[in-house]
Coordinates of C-alpha atoms in Angstrom, one line a residue:
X1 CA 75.6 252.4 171.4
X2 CA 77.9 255.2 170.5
X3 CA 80.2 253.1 168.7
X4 CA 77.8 251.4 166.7
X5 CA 76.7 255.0 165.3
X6 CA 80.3 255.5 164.8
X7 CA 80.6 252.6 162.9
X8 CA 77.2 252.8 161.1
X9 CA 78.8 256.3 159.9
X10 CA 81.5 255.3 159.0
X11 CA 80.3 252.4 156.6
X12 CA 77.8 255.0 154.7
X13 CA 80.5 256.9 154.2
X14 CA 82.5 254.5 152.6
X15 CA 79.8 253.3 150.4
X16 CA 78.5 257.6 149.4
X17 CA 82.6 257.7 148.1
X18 CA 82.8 254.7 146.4
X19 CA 79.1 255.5 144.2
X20 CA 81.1 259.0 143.4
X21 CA 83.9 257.2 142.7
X22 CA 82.3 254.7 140.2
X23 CA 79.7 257.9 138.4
X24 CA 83.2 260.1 137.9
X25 CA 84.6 257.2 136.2
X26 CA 81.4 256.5 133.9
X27 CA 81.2 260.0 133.7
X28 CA 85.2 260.0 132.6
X29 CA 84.6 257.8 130.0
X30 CA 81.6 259.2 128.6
X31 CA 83.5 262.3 128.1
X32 CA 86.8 260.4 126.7
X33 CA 84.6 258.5 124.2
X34 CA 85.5 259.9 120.1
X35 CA 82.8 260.6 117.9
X36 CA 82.8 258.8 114.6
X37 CA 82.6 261.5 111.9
X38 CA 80.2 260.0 109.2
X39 CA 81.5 259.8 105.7
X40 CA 80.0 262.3 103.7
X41 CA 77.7 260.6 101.5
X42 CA 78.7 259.5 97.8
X43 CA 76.2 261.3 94.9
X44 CA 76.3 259.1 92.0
X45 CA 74.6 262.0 90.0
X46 CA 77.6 264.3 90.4
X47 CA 80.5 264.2 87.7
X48 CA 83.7 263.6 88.8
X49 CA 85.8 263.0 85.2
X50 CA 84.9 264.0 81.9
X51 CA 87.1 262.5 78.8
X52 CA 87.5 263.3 75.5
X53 CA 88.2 260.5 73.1
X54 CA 89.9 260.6 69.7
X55 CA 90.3 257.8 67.8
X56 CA 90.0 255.6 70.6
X57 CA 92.9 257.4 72.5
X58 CA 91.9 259.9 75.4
X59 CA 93.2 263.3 74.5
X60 CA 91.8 265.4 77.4
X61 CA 90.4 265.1 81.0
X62 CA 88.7 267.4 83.0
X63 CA 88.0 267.3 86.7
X64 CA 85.6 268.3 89.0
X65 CA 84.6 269.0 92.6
X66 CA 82.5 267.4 95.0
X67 CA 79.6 269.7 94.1
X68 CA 80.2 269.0 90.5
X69 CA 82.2 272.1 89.3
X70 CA 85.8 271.9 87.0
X71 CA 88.3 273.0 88.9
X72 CA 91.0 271.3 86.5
X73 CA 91.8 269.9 83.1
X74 CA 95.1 268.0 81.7
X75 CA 95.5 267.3 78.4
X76 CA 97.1 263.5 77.8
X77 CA 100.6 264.8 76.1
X78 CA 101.7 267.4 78.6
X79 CA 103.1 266.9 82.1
X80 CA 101.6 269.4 83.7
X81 CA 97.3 270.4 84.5
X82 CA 95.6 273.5 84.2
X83 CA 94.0 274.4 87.4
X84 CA 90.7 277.3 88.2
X85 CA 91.4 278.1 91.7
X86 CA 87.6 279.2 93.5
X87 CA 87.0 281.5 96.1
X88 CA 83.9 280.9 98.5
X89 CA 80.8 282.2 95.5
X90 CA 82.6 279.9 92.7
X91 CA 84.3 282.8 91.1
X92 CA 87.8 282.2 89.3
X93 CA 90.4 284.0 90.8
X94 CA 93.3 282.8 89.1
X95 CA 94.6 280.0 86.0
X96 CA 97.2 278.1 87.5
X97 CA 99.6 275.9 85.4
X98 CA 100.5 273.0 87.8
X99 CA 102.6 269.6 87.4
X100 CA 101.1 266.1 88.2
X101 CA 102.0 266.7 91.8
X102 CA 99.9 270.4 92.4
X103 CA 102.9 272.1 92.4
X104 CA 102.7 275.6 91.0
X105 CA 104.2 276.2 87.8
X106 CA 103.1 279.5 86.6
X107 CA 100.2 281.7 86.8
X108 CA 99.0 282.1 84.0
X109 CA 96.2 284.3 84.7
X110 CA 95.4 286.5 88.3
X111 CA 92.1 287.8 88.4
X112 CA 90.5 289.7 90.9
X113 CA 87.0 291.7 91.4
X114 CA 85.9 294.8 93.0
X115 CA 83.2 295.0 96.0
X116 CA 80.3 294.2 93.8
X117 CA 81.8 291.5 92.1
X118 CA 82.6 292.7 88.5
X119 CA 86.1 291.7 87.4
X120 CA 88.5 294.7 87.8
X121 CA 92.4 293.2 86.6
X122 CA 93.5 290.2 84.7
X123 CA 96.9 290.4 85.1
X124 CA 98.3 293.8 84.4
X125 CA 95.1 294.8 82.5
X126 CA 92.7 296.4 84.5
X127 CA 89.2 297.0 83.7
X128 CA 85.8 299.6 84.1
X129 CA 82.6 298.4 84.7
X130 CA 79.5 300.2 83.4
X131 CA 76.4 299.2 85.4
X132 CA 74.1 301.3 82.9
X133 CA 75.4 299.9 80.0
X134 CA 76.5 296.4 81.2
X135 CA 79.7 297.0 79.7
X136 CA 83.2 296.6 80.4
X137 CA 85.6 298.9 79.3
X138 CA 89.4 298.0 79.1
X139 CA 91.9 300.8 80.0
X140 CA 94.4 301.6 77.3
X141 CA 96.2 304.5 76.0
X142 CA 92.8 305.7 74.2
X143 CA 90.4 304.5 76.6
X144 CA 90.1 305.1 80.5
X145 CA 87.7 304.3 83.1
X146 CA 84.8 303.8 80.6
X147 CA 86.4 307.5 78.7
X148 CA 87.5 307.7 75.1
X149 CA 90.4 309.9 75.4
X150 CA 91.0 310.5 72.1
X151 CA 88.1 311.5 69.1
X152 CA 90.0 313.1 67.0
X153 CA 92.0 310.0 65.1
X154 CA 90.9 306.6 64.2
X155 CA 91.4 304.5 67.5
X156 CA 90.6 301.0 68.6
X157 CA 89.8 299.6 71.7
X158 CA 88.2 296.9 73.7
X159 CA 84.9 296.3 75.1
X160 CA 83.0 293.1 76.9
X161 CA 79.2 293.6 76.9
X162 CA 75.7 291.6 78.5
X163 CA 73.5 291.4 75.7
X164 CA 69.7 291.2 77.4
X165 CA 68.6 287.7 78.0
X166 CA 72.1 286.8 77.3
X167 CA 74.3 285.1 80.5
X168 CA 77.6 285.1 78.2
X169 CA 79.7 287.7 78.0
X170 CA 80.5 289.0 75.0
X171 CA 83.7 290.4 73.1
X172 CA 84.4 293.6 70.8
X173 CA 87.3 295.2 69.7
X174 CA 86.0 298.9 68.8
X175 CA 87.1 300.8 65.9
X176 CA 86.2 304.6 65.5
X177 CA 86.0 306.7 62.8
X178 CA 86.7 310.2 62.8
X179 CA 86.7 312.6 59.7
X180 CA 88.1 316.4 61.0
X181 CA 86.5 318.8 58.6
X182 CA 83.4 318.5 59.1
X183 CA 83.7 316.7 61.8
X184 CA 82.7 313.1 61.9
X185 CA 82.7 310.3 64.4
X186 CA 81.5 307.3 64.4
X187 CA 82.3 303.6 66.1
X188 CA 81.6 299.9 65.3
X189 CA 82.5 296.8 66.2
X190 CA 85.7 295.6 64.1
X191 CA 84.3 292.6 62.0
X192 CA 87.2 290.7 62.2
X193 CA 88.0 291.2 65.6
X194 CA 84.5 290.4 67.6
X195 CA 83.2 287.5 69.6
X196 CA 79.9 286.6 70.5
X197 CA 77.8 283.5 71.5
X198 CA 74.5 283.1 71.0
X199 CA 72.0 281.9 74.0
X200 CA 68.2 280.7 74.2
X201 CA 66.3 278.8 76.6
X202 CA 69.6 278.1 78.9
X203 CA 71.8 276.7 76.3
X204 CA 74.9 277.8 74.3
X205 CA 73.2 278.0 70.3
X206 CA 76.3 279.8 68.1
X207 CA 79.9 281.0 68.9
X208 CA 80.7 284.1 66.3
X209 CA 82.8 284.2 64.4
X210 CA 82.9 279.9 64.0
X211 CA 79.4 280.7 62.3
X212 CA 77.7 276.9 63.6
X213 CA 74.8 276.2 65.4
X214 CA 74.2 273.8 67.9
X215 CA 71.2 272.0 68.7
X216 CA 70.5 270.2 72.4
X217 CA 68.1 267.5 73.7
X218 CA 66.4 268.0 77.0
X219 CA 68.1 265.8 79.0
X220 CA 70.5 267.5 82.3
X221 CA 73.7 267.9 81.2
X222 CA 75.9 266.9 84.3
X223 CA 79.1 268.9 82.7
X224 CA 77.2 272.4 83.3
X225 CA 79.2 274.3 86.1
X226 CA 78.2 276.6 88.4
X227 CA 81.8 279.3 88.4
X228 CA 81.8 281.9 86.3
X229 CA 83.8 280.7 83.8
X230 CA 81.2 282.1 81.1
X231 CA 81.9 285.6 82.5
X232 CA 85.9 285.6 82.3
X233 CA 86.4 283.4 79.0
X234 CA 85.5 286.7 76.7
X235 CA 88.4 288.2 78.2
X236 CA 90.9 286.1 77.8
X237 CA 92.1 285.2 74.2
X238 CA 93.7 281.9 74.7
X239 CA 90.4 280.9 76.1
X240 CA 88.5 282.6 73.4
X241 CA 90.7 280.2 71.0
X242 CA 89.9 277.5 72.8
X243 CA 86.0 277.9 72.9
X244 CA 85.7 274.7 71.6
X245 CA 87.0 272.7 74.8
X246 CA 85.0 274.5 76.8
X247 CA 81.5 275.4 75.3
X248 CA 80.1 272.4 77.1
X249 CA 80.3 274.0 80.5
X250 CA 77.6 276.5 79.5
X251 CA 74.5 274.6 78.7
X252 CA 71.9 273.1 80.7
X253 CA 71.5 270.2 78.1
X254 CA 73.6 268.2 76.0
X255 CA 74.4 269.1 72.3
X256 CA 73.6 266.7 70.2
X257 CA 73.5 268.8 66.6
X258 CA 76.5 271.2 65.2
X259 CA 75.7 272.7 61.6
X260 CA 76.9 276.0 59.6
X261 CA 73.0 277.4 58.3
X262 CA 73.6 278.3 54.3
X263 CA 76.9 277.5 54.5
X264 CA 78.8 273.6 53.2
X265 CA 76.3 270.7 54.0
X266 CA 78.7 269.8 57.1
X267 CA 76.4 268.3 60.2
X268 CA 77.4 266.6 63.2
X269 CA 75.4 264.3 65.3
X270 CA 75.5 263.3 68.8
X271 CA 73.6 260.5 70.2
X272 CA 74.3 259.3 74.6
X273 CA 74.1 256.4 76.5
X274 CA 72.8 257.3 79.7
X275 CA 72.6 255.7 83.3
X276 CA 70.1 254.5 85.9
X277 CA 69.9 258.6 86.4
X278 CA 69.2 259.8 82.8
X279 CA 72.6 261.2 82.9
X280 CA 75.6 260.5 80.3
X281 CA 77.5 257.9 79.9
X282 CA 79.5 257.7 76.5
X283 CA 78.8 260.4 73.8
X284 CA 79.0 258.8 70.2
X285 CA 79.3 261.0 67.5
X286 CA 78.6 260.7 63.6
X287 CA 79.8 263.4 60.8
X288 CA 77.1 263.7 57.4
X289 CA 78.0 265.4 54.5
X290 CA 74.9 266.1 52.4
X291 CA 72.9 263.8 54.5
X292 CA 75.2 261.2 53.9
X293 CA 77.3 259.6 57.0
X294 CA 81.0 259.5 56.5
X295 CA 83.2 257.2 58.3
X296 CA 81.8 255.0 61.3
X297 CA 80.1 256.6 64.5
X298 CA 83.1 256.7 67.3
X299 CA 82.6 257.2 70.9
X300 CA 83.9 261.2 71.5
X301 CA 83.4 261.5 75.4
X302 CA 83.0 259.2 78.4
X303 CA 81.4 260.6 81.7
X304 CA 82.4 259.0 85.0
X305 CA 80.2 259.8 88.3
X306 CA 81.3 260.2 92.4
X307 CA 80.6 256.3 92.7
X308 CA 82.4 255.0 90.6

């Protein structure tokens, strides 16, 4: 009897270790077995490309992120790409030139901010922000920290202003006047020297001193951007030059009017072709000169979307 109770032990034994044995090995492979990380999902309403055609040819191409937002632009007869490096709240920190391969070429332009945000140094110009007045104030021999150093001779100097209602920032090169005996002082905005762009009901409507107008439809314009491009570009004159290649980024809709009020009977038109999503395809554009069209309507800009 004692033997079979050894035995009988024995055999449960066996079977308790080989039921742990077999669980640690499901239990091994459970643990060994990879997740599949799903592909994040493809939005065909978020831009990807945006070209600009001339006659047929494309002469620019700007690129943007997966949320929609240019980080980059090449124009078609250079070699190298123009890149707006982001930090984490979609401000531009610096302008990067860059060849084909992402390698840096230059920097064209380092910006950084203080605590709150508001841009203190492009480069080696550094800058004072005004929270009463909304103003910056650029440091120069006559001007420091938001101070005019000098009132007692004719001076100039810069300033970049928030109108009210107004998201663009806007440009004025300052010029005082200052008579001695009796004293007088007095500063305005040097006409030739200014830049400001006009803004109602979330669009871009004028660009001083280019004098046009522009007129929008009330369709979503999938080029608008979320950085802060509109906040840096009155700061930086090559960019203020190039106002033209960039003005699209600011407005919620898409321009389809450009005309100089009282001034030669120049108008261009814009009309779209647009997708399953009301958004962009091809922009075709006309030119009228006293209501009359001249030359054929060309496509000017073709839109390409995350799916395709």
């Amino acid at each position: 009897m004692m033997k079979n109770t050894i035995f009988f032990t024995f055999i449960l034994t066996c079977i308790l270790c080989s039921c742990e044995t077999d669980q640690d090995e499901m239990i091994l492979q459970e643990d060994t077995t990879t997740e599949i990380t799903p592909v994040t999902e493809i939005d065909p309403t978020i831009i990807t490309e945006y070209h600009i055609i001339s006659n047929d040819q494309t002469t620019r191409v700007y690129y943007f992120d997966t949320h929609g937002n240019i980080f980059k632009y090449r124009d078609a007869a250079n070699d190298f790409e123009t890149h707006f490096e982001l930090d984490d709240n979609l401000k531009i920190t610096a302008i990067v030139k860059k060849d084909v391969s992402g390698n840096t070429i230059e920097v064209l332009q380092d910006i950084t901010y203080d605590s709150n945000g508001n841009i203190s140094q492009i480069n080696d110009r550094t800058f004072f922000y005004n929270t009463e007045e909304n103003t910056y104030y650029e440091d120069s021999e006559h001007m420091q920290d938001g101070v005019l150093l000098n009132t007692q001779e004719d001076v100039f100097y810069n300033t970049y202003y928030y109108e009210e209602g107004n998201p663009m920032l806007q440009y004025c090169n300052m010029e005082t006047i200052v008579e001695l005996d009796p004293y007088y002082f007095y500063e305005s905005c040097h006409e030739d020297f200014g830049w400001t762009t006009g803004f109602y009901n979330a669009n871009l409507t004028s660009i001083f001193p280019h004098y046009y107008t522009y007129m929008f439809d009330n369709q979503r314009n999938p080029l608008h951007s979320n950085t802060n491009l509109k906040d840096i570009i009155a700061f930086i004159p090559e960019l203020r030059q190039e106002m033209s290649q960039f003005y699209m980024f600011f407005s919620e809709n898409n321009r389809i009017r450009e005309y100089e009020p009282g001034g030669p009977p120049d108008e261009w038109f814009s009309d779209y072709e647009f997708n399953e999503y009301n958004l962009p395809t091809h922009r075709n554009s006309s030119y009228f000169y006293a209501g009359e069209q001249v030359g054929e309507t060309q496509v000017t800009a073709m839109y390409y979307y995350q799916e395709e």
